[in-house]
């Protein structure tokens, strides 16, 4: 097992390099950049997510450019849309500040070297390090991700087992109908529905609509803080858990059905074992392997993906909103650092999941497999 773990860890290196290289190349061809964003702010042009910076932009700055601008100066400014009229020295200083005075391969090599030492630098447009910025947003994502995954698994696995045992019964039929509807409804649409009905929209005003805690949270007793915390989390968690709840339930049911129909279950029943002994003593261990195989994806997704719209709707400043704003604002320091960190976490969790296989079923031996 030790040799397998070492091989998997070594394979993480080219995997991370490939992810970062492909992303870096894509960014090189993407329109705009941090320098263009600063130029657009100076010239007053629109830098919204749906607007393009005008090629002839420059506003009042363009009118102040003297006719004596040299050909070399024009060449420097022509690299950036809207830069006409800005001093070439100013543009050169911006390039040095963001590292764009170096060739692309040098910038990529320096980035990888720094990331290998867990030096992620500072945000381009916020006076804070990337790690501090992530740490600031992490409580929201931890709250949403951990509780959503916990609730989803605590409900989905028992329900999936129950549906497998009572396959074809009215209970299985009507619960399947609810699950299909829950899966079909987008989380953000259900979030709006919950707000309209339960958060002061048109009917009831039972739940808060902003943040994870109330303004007077620090003054509350510990029991009151816990209640207030879950009071704020209730609607976002329900909105996010719908799709995960449906997927995990059906996956559990199908996995258990597949195992229940196998010969070893018939043999166990013929020996006089009760249904509980058969289900939890024999079937459970084998059926849960498939559920565990989906755990890393569910774990990473719960923390780092799919929460942008929910965070926006419920005014929660988490990692989803941070990632979106970083891409729109061309804050590449945050974009690449979060990509590196989350990719590394995903690979490590995948390895932990594989090792968990051997804990649940000792018959699985990764040592005998080629990676």
Coordinates of C-alpha atoms in Angstrom, one line a residue, residues 14-318:
X14 CA 2.2 16.2 -13.6
X15 CA -1.6 16.4 -13.0
X16 CA -1.3 19.8 -11.2
X17 CA 1.2 21.0 -13.8
X18 CA -1.2 20.1 -16.6
X19 CA -4.1 21.8 -15.0
X20 CA -2.2 25.0 -14.4
X21 CA -0.5 25.0 -17.8
X22 CA -3.8 24.6 -19.7
X23 CA -5.4 27.3 -17.6
X24 CA -2.4 29.6 -18.1
X25 CA -2.5 29.1 -21.9
X26 CA -6.3 29.8 -22.0
X27 CA -5.8 33.0 -20.0
X28 CA -3.1 34.2 -22.4
X29 CA -5.7 34.2 -25.2
X30 CA -8.6 35.6 -23.2
X31 CA -9.5 39.2 -24.0
X32 CA -8.7 41.9 -21.5
X33 CA -6.5 41.7 -18.4
X34 CA -5.5 43.5 -15.2
X35 CA -3.8 46.3 -17.1
X36 CA -6.8 46.8 -19.4
X37 CA -9.0 46.9 -16.4
X38 CA -7.0 49.7 -14.8
X39 CA -6.9 51.6 -18.1
X40 CA -10.7 51.2 -18.4
X41 CA -11.2 52.6 -14.9
X42 CA -9.0 55.6 -15.7
X43 CA -10.8 56.3 -18.9
X44 CA -14.3 55.7 -17.5
X45 CA -15.2 52.9 -19.9
X46 CA -17.5 50.1 -19.0
X47 CA -15.8 47.0 -17.5
X48 CA -18.9 45.1 -16.6
X49 CA -19.2 41.3 -17.3
X50 CA -21.2 41.9 -20.4
X51 CA -19.5 44.9 -21.9
X52 CA -16.4 45.3 -24.0
X53 CA -13.8 48.0 -23.6
X54 CA -14.0 50.2 -26.7
X55 CA -11.0 49.9 -28.9
X56 CA -10.9 53.7 -29.3
X57 CA -11.5 54.3 -25.7
X58 CA -9.5 56.7 -23.6
X59 CA -11.9 59.4 -22.9
X60 CA -10.3 62.7 -21.9
X61 CA -6.9 61.0 -21.7
X62 CA -7.0 60.4 -25.4
X63 CA -7.4 64.1 -26.1
X64 CA -4.3 65.0 -24.1
X65 CA -1.9 62.9 -26.1
X66 CA 0.6 65.1 -27.9
X67 CA 1.3 64.8 -31.6
X68 CA 4.9 64.2 -30.9
X69 CA 4.3 60.7 -29.4
X70 CA 7.0 58.5 -30.8
X71 CA 6.5 55.3 -32.8
X72 CA 8.0 53.2 -29.9
X73 CA 5.6 54.8 -27.4
X74 CA 2.6 54.0 -29.7
X75 CA 3.8 50.4 -30.0
X76 CA 3.8 50.1 -26.2
X77 CA 0.3 51.6 -25.8
X78 CA -1.1 49.6 -28.8
X79 CA -0.8 46.4 -26.9
X80 CA -3.7 47.5 -24.6
X81 CA -7.1 48.7 -25.7
X82 CA -7.9 52.2 -24.6
X83 CA -4.3 53.0 -23.7
X84 CA -3.9 55.8 -26.2
X85 CA -3.0 59.0 -24.4
X86 CA -1.6 57.4 -21.3
X87 CA 2.1 57.9 -20.6
X88 CA 4.2 54.9 -21.8
X89 CA 6.2 55.0 -18.6
X90 CA 2.9 54.5 -16.7
X91 CA 2.0 51.4 -18.8
X92 CA 5.6 50.0 -18.4
X93 CA 5.2 50.4 -14.6
X94 CA 1.9 48.5 -14.7
X95 CA 3.6 45.7 -16.6
X96 CA 6.4 45.5 -14.1
X97 CA 3.9 45.5 -11.2
X98 CA 1.9 42.6 -12.6
X99 CA 4.9 40.8 -14.0
X100 CA 3.9 41.2 -17.7
X101 CA 7.3 42.6 -18.6
X102 CA 8.6 39.0 -18.6
X103 CA 7.9 36.4 -21.3
X104 CA 4.9 34.1 -20.7
X105 CA 7.1 31.0 -20.0
X106 CA 9.0 32.8 -17.3
X107 CA 5.8 34.0 -15.6
X108 CA 4.5 30.5 -15.6
X109 CA 7.7 29.0 -14.3
X110 CA 7.9 31.6 -11.5
X111 CA 4.2 31.0 -10.6
X112 CA 4.7 27.2 -10.3
X113 CA 7.9 27.7 -8.2
X114 CA 6.1 30.0 -5.8
X115 CA 3.1 27.8 -5.6
X116 CA 5.2 24.8 -4.9
X117 CA 6.4 26.7 -1.8
X118 CA 2.8 27.7 -1.0
X119 CA 3.7 31.3 -1.7
X120 CA 0.5 32.6 -3.5
X121 CA 1.3 36.3 -3.4
X122 CA -1.2 39.2 -3.1
X123 CA -4.4 40.0 -4.9
X124 CA -3.9 42.4 -7.8
X125 CA -6.6 44.8 -6.7
X126 CA -7.0 44.2 -3.0
X127 CA -4.4 45.0 -0.4
X128 CA -4.4 41.5 1.1
X129 CA -2.6 38.2 0.4
X130 CA -4.5 35.5 -1.5
X131 CA -4.4 33.2 1.5
X132 CA -5.9 35.9 3.8
X133 CA -8.6 36.5 1.2
X134 CA -9.5 32.8 1.0
X135 CA -9.5 32.5 4.8
X136 CA -11.8 35.5 4.9
X137 CA -14.3 33.8 2.6
X138 CA -13.9 30.3 3.8
X139 CA -16.3 30.3 6.7
X140 CA -19.2 30.8 4.4
X141 CA -18.2 28.0 2.1
X142 CA -17.4 25.7 5.0
X143 CA -20.8 26.3 6.5
X144 CA -22.6 25.7 3.3
X145 CA -20.5 22.8 2.1
X146 CA -20.2 20.8 5.3
X147 CA -23.8 21.0 6.4
X148 CA -25.1 20.5 2.9
X149 CA -23.1 17.3 2.4
X150 CA -23.9 16.0 5.9
X151 CA -27.6 16.6 5.5
X152 CA -27.6 15.1 2.1
X153 CA -25.8 11.9 3.1
X154 CA -27.8 11.5 6.4
X155 CA -31.1 11.7 4.4
X156 CA -30.1 10.1 1.1
X157 CA -28.4 6.9 2.3
X158 CA -31.2 5.7 4.6
X159 CA -33.8 6.8 2.1
X160 CA -32.0 5.0 -0.8
X161 CA -31.7 1.8 1.3
X162 CA -35.4 2.0 2.2
X163 CA -36.3 2.5 -1.5
X164 CA -34.2 -0.5 -2.5
X165 CA -35.8 -2.8 0.1
X166 CA -39.3 -1.7 -0.9
X167 CA -38.6 -1.5 -4.6
X168 CA -41.8 -1.2 -6.6
X169 CA -44.1 -0.4 -3.7
X170 CA -46.2 2.8 -3.4
X171 CA -43.5 4.2 -1.0
X172 CA -40.9 3.8 -3.7
X173 CA -43.1 5.3 -6.4
X174 CA -44.1 8.5 -4.6
X175 CA -40.7 9.1 -3.2
X176 CA -39.2 8.7 -6.7
X177 CA -41.6 11.3 -8.0
X178 CA -40.5 13.8 -5.3
X179 CA -36.8 13.0 -6.0
X180 CA -37.3 13.6 -9.8
X181 CA -39.0 16.9 -9.2
X182 CA -36.3 18.0 -6.7
X183 CA -33.6 17.1 -9.2
X184 CA -35.3 18.9 -12.1
X185 CA -35.8 22.2 -10.2
X186 CA -32.7 24.4 -10.3
X187 CA -31.3 25.3 -6.9
X188 CA -31.4 29.1 -7.6
X189 CA -35.0 29.0 -8.7
X190 CA -36.0 27.1 -5.6
X191 CA -34.0 29.7 -3.6
X192 CA -36.1 32.5 -5.1
X193 CA -39.3 30.5 -4.3
X194 CA -38.2 30.1 -0.7
X195 CA -37.5 33.8 -0.4
X196 CA -40.9 34.8 -1.8
X197 CA -42.7 32.5 0.6
X198 CA -40.6 32.5 3.7
X199 CA -38.2 35.4 3.8
X200 CA -40.4 38.5 3.6
X201 CA -41.3 38.2 -0.1
X202 CA -45.1 38.0 -0.5
X203 CA -46.2 35.7 2.3
X204 CA -44.2 35.0 5.5
X205 CA -41.2 36.7 7.0
X206 CA -39.8 33.8 9.0
X207 CA -36.1 33.7 7.9
X208 CA -33.4 36.3 7.4
X209 CA -32.1 37.2 3.9
X210 CA -28.5 38.3 4.5
X211 CA -25.3 36.8 6.0
X212 CA -24.7 33.9 8.3
X213 CA -25.4 35.7 11.6
X214 CA -27.5 38.6 13.0
X215 CA -25.9 41.9 13.7
X216 CA -26.1 41.3 17.5
X217 CA -24.7 37.8 17.3
X218 CA -21.7 38.7 19.5
X219 CA -24.0 39.8 22.3
X220 CA -26.0 36.5 22.2
X221 CA -25.6 33.5 24.5
X222 CA -24.0 30.4 23.0
X223 CA -27.4 28.5 22.6
X224 CA -28.9 31.6 21.0
X225 CA -25.8 31.9 18.7
X226 CA -26.3 28.3 17.5
X227 CA -30.0 28.9 16.8
X228 CA -29.3 32.1 15.0
X229 CA -26.6 30.5 12.9
X230 CA -28.8 27.7 11.7
X231 CA -31.7 30.1 11.3
X232 CA -29.6 32.0 8.7
X233 CA -28.4 28.8 7.0
X234 CA -31.8 27.1 6.7
X235 CA -32.9 28.5 3.3
X236 CA -29.5 28.4 1.5
X237 CA -28.9 24.8 2.6
X238 CA -32.3 23.7 1.4
X239 CA -31.7 25.3 -1.9
X240 CA -28.3 23.8 -2.4
X241 CA -29.1 20.3 -1.1
X242 CA -31.9 19.5 -3.6
X243 CA -29.7 18.2 -6.5
X244 CA -27.3 16.4 -4.2
X245 CA -30.1 14.8 -2.2
X246 CA -31.7 13.4 -5.4
X247 CA -28.5 12.1 -6.9
X248 CA -27.2 10.4 -3.8
X249 CA -30.6 8.8 -3.0
X250 CA -31.0 7.2 -6.5
X251 CA -27.3 6.1 -6.5
X252 CA -27.7 4.4 -3.1
X253 CA -30.9 2.7 -4.2
X254 CA -29.5 1.4 -7.4
X255 CA -26.3 0.2 -5.7
X256 CA -28.2 -1.7 -3.1
X257 CA -30.6 -3.2 -5.6
X258 CA -27.7 -4.5 -7.6
X259 CA -26.2 -6.2 -4.6
X260 CA -29.5 -7.6 -3.2
X261 CA -30.0 -9.5 -6.4
X262 CA -26.7 -11.3 -6.2
X263 CA -26.3 -15.0 -5.3
X264 CA -24.5 -14.4 -2.0
X265 CA -27.6 -12.7 -0.6
X266 CA -29.7 -15.7 -1.5
X267 CA -27.2 -17.9 0.2
X268 CA -27.2 -15.7 3.4
X269 CA -31.0 -15.8 3.5
X270 CA -31.0 -19.6 3.1
X271 CA -28.7 -19.8 6.2
X272 CA -31.5 -18.3 8.3
X273 CA -30.1 -14.7 8.6
X274 CA -32.6 -12.0 9.2
X275 CA -33.1 -9.2 6.6
X276 CA -31.3 -6.8 8.9
X277 CA -28.3 -9.1 9.2
X278 CA -28.3 -9.7 5.4
X279 CA -28.7 -6.0 4.6
X280 CA -26.2 -4.5 7.0
X281 CA -23.9 -7.4 7.5
X282 CA -23.3 -8.4 3.9
X283 CA -25.0 -6.0 1.4
X284 CA -24.1 -2.7 3.0
X285 CA -20.3 -3.1 2.7
X286 CA -20.4 -3.9 -1.0
X287 CA -23.1 -1.5 -1.9
X288 CA -21.4 1.5 -0.2
X289 CA -18.3 1.2 -2.3
X290 CA -20.1 3.0 -5.2
X291 CA -21.3 5.7 -2.8
X292 CA -17.8 6.3 -1.5
X293 CA -16.4 6.5 -5.0
X294 CA -18.5 9.6 -5.5
X295 CA -17.5 11.2 -2.2
X296 CA -14.5 13.2 -3.4
X297 CA -16.5 14.9 -6.2
X298 CA -19.3 15.6 -3.8
X299 CA -16.8 17.0 -1.2
X300 CA -15.0 19.3 -3.6
X301 CA -18.2 20.4 -5.3
X302 CA -19.8 21.2 -1.9
X303 CA -17.0 23.5 -1.0
X304 CA -15.8 25.1 -4.2
X305 CA -18.5 24.8 -6.9
X306 CA -22.1 25.6 -7.7
X307 CA -22.7 28.0 -4.9
X308 CA -22.3 31.3 -6.8
X309 CA -26.0 32.0 -7.4
X310 CA -27.0 30.8 -4.0
X311 CA -24.4 33.1 -2.4
X312 CA -25.5 36.0 -4.5
X313 CA -29.2 35.4 -3.8
X314 CA -28.7 35.1 0.0
X315 CA -25.9 37.8 0.2
X316 CA -23.3 35.3 1.4
X317 CA -19.8 36.4 0.6
X318 CA -18.1 33.0 0.0

